[in-house]
Short mmCIF file of C-alpha atoms in Angstrom, two decimals:
data_model
loop_
_atom_site.label_atom_id
_atom_site.label_comp_id
_atom_site.label_asym_id
_atom_site.label_seq_id
_atom_site.Cartn_x
_atom_site.Cartn_y
_atom_site.Cartn_z
CA UNK A 10 -0.67 0.01 -0.36
CA UNK A 11 2.92 2.65 0.77
CA UNK A 12 4.23 1.76 -3.33
CA UNK A 13 0.72 2.87 -4.30
CA UNK A 14 1.39 5.87 -2.30
CA UNK A 15 3.95 6.87 -3.96
CA UNK A 16 2.98 6.03 -6.99
CA UNK A 17 0.46 8.66 -7.08
CA UNK A 18 2.76 11.54 -5.69
CA UNK A 19 5.77 10.44 -8.06
CA UNK A 20 2.91 10.57 -11.23
CA UNK A 21 1.94 13.65 -11.52
CA UNK A 22 5.44 14.63 -10.60
CA UNK A 23 6.48 13.12 -13.52
CA UNK A 24 4.09 14.68 -15.52
CA UNK A 25 5.12 18.36 -14.40
CA UNK A 26 8.72 17.11 -15.72
CA UNK A 27 7.76 15.78 -18.80
CA UNK A 28 5.12 19.33 -19.95
CA UNK A 29 8.49 20.57 -18.84
CA UNK A 30 10.98 19.01 -20.99
CA UNK A 31 8.16 19.73 -24.31
CA UNK A 32 8.71 23.20 -23.63
CA UNK A 33 12.38 24.04 -22.94
CA UNK A 34 12.88 22.14 -26.83
CA UNK A 35 9.60 24.60 -27.81
CA UNK A 36 12.00 27.40 -27.04
CA UNK A 37 12.98 29.39 -29.52
CA UNK A 38 16.81 30.72 -29.99
CA UNK A 39 17.42 33.76 -30.83
CA UNK A 40 20.82 35.45 -32.06
CA UNK A 41 21.05 38.81 -32.55
CA UNK A 42 24.43 39.50 -34.17
CA UNK A 43 25.86 43.89 -34.77
CA UNK A 44 26.12 44.49 -38.83
CA UNK A 45 29.53 46.07 -40.47
CA UNK A 46 28.41 49.12 -40.32
CA UNK A 47 26.38 49.37 -36.58
CA UNK A 48 29.87 48.07 -35.85
CA UNK A 49 32.05 51.04 -36.92
CA UNK A 50 28.97 52.31 -35.03
CA UNK A 51 29.11 51.17 -31.52
CA UNK A 52 32.11 52.50 -29.29
CA UNK A 53 30.26 56.05 -30.42
CA UNK A 54 27.16 54.93 -29.03
CA UNK A 55 28.26 53.18 -26.01
CA UNK A 56 28.57 48.84 -25.53
CA UNK A 57 26.76 48.67 -22.68
CA UNK A 58 23.75 50.85 -24.47
CA UNK A 59 24.45 48.14 -27.74
CA UNK A 60 23.89 45.63 -25.79
CA UNK A 61 21.22 46.54 -24.10
CA UNK A 62 19.13 47.11 -27.41
CA UNK A 63 20.48 43.97 -28.40
CA UNK A 64 18.94 42.10 -25.82
CA UNK A 65 15.71 43.64 -25.57
CA UNK A 66 15.29 42.74 -29.53
CA UNK A 67 15.66 38.98 -28.12
CA UNK A 68 13.20 39.58 -25.91
CA UNK A 69 10.50 40.91 -28.57
CA UNK A 70 11.60 37.90 -31.05
CA UNK A 71 11.65 35.43 -28.30
CA UNK A 72 8.10 36.36 -27.35
CA UNK A 73 7.20 36.97 -30.99
CA UNK A 74 8.05 33.02 -32.50
CA UNK A 75 7.17 31.76 -29.73
CA UNK A 76 3.38 32.37 -30.58
CA UNK A 77 3.54 32.25 -33.95
CA UNK A 78 6.91 29.13 -34.85
CA UNK A 79 6.90 27.35 -31.26
CA UNK A 80 11.43 25.20 -31.82
CA UNK A 81 11.92 28.30 -34.19
CA UNK A 82 15.27 29.63 -34.87
CA UNK A 83 16.55 33.57 -36.00
CA UNK A 84 19.31 34.72 -36.73
CA UNK A 85 19.35 38.40 -37.09
CA UNK A 86 21.02 40.79 -37.85
CA UNK A 87 20.43 44.31 -36.61
CA UNK A 88 22.68 46.47 -39.15
CA UNK A 89 21.50 50.52 -38.11
CA UNK A 90 20.87 51.10 -34.62
CA UNK A 91 19.67 54.99 -34.31
CA UNK A 92 18.81 56.75 -30.86
CA UNK A 93 16.00 60.00 -30.08
CA UNK A 94 18.64 61.25 -27.50
CA UNK A 95 22.22 61.10 -27.25
CA UNK A 96 23.75 57.83 -25.15
CA UNK A 97 25.60 58.39 -22.09
CA UNK A 98 28.35 57.49 -24.52
CA UNK A 99 27.49 60.22 -27.52
CA UNK A 100 27.45 62.66 -23.79
CA UNK A 101 30.88 62.69 -22.98
CA UNK A 102 32.49 62.66 -26.21
CA UNK A 103 30.45 66.18 -26.55
CA UNK A 104 29.85 67.85 -24.31
CA UNK A 105 27.64 70.70 -26.21
CA UNK A 106 24.66 67.23 -26.69
CA UNK A 107 22.35 67.93 -24.15
CA UNK A 108 21.06 64.75 -23.11
CA UNK A 109 17.17 66.17 -22.49
CA UNK A 110 16.77 68.71 -25.50
CA UNK A 111 18.69 67.40 -28.33
CA UNK A 112 17.02 65.16 -30.02
CA UNK A 113 17.01 62.78 -33.26
CA UNK A 114 15.32 60.36 -35.60
CA UNK A 115 16.25 57.33 -34.22
CA UNK A 116 15.08 52.89 -35.33
CA UNK A 117 16.31 50.28 -35.94
CA UNK A 118 16.37 48.54 -39.37
CA UNK A 119 16.74 44.28 -38.67
CA UNK A 120 17.75 41.70 -41.04
CA UNK A 121 18.41 37.67 -41.57
CA UNK A 122 16.40 34.68 -41.01
CA UNK A 123 14.03 32.14 -39.20
CA UNK A 124 14.44 28.58 -39.38
CA UNK A 125 11.08 27.62 -38.42
CA UNK A 126 10.99 23.41 -36.33
CA UNK A 127 10.23 21.93 -39.38
CA UNK A 128 13.48 23.87 -41.23
CA UNK A 129 11.46 26.19 -43.27
CA UNK A 130 14.00 29.43 -43.80
CA UNK A 131 11.92 32.50 -43.72
CA UNK A 132 13.68 35.66 -44.78
CA UNK A 133 14.08 39.19 -42.96
CA UNK A 134 13.90 41.96 -43.67
CA UNK A 135 12.85 45.17 -41.05
CA UNK A 136 13.27 48.39 -40.32
CA UNK A 137 11.16 51.39 -39.06
CA UNK A 138 12.98 55.03 -37.81
CA UNK A 139 11.00 58.30 -37.66
CA UNK A 140 9.96 59.70 -40.51
CA UNK A 141 10.56 63.05 -38.68
CA UNK A 142 11.15 64.82 -36.40
CA UNK A 143 8.42 65.95 -35.78
CA UNK A 144 6.55 62.56 -35.38
CA UNK A 145 9.42 61.71 -32.17
CA UNK A 146 7.57 61.05 -28.84
CA UNK A 147 8.51 59.87 -26.11
CA UNK A 148 11.37 61.30 -23.54
CA UNK A 149 13.29 57.56 -24.01
CA UNK A 150 17.16 57.30 -25.49
CA UNK A 151 16.06 54.03 -27.33
CA UNK A 152 12.20 54.84 -27.89
CA UNK A 153 12.24 54.24 -31.93
CA UNK A 154 14.44 51.33 -31.64
CA UNK A 155 12.07 50.09 -28.73
CA UNK A 156 9.07 50.15 -31.06
CA UNK A 157 11.78 49.08 -34.30
CA UNK A 158 11.75 46.03 -32.11
CA UNK A 159 7.97 45.92 -31.03
CA UNK A 160 6.92 46.22 -34.63
CA UNK A 161 8.75 43.62 -36.03
CA UNK A 162 7.91 41.56 -33.01
CA UNK A 163 4.02 42.04 -34.59
CA UNK A 164 5.39 41.33 -37.62
CA UNK A 165 6.17 37.96 -36.98
CA UNK A 166 3.12 37.01 -34.59
CA UNK A 167 0.90 38.18 -37.26
CA UNK A 168 2.86 35.91 -40.40
CA UNK A 169 4.60 38.23 -42.45
CA UNK A 170 7.95 35.89 -42.05
#
């Protein structure tokens, strides 16, 4: 009788572990590299700032892939990245920049591919930049780049790629 109780305890645990393993196997992979043009700008923008943007892109794409293409792999190249306001590194290098009042057109450009779990390769080419300085809204340094990543994720979820 005691062994039956142990089995009753371990059966749900085993089912939970199996479900977790399947979910882990279905988790998407997002690889992001920096393109050569952007690589030349990283020192001016700041390594930390660019790495944070890469992490934001990975998070948005990972979430979108989990919804649309479970188990997929995205191999992306961040080809362009523009802040709306000066980064700390830009302010440090150019003292005349005002971190509050200096604004510019921001955004991001992404190329690459999505490889679905069944092996289908979907090419990716997406960019978003504010159309004009009048369209810049928000007070964040990376507002338009974040908007680009969000819109790119939405496009993936809708199956555009």
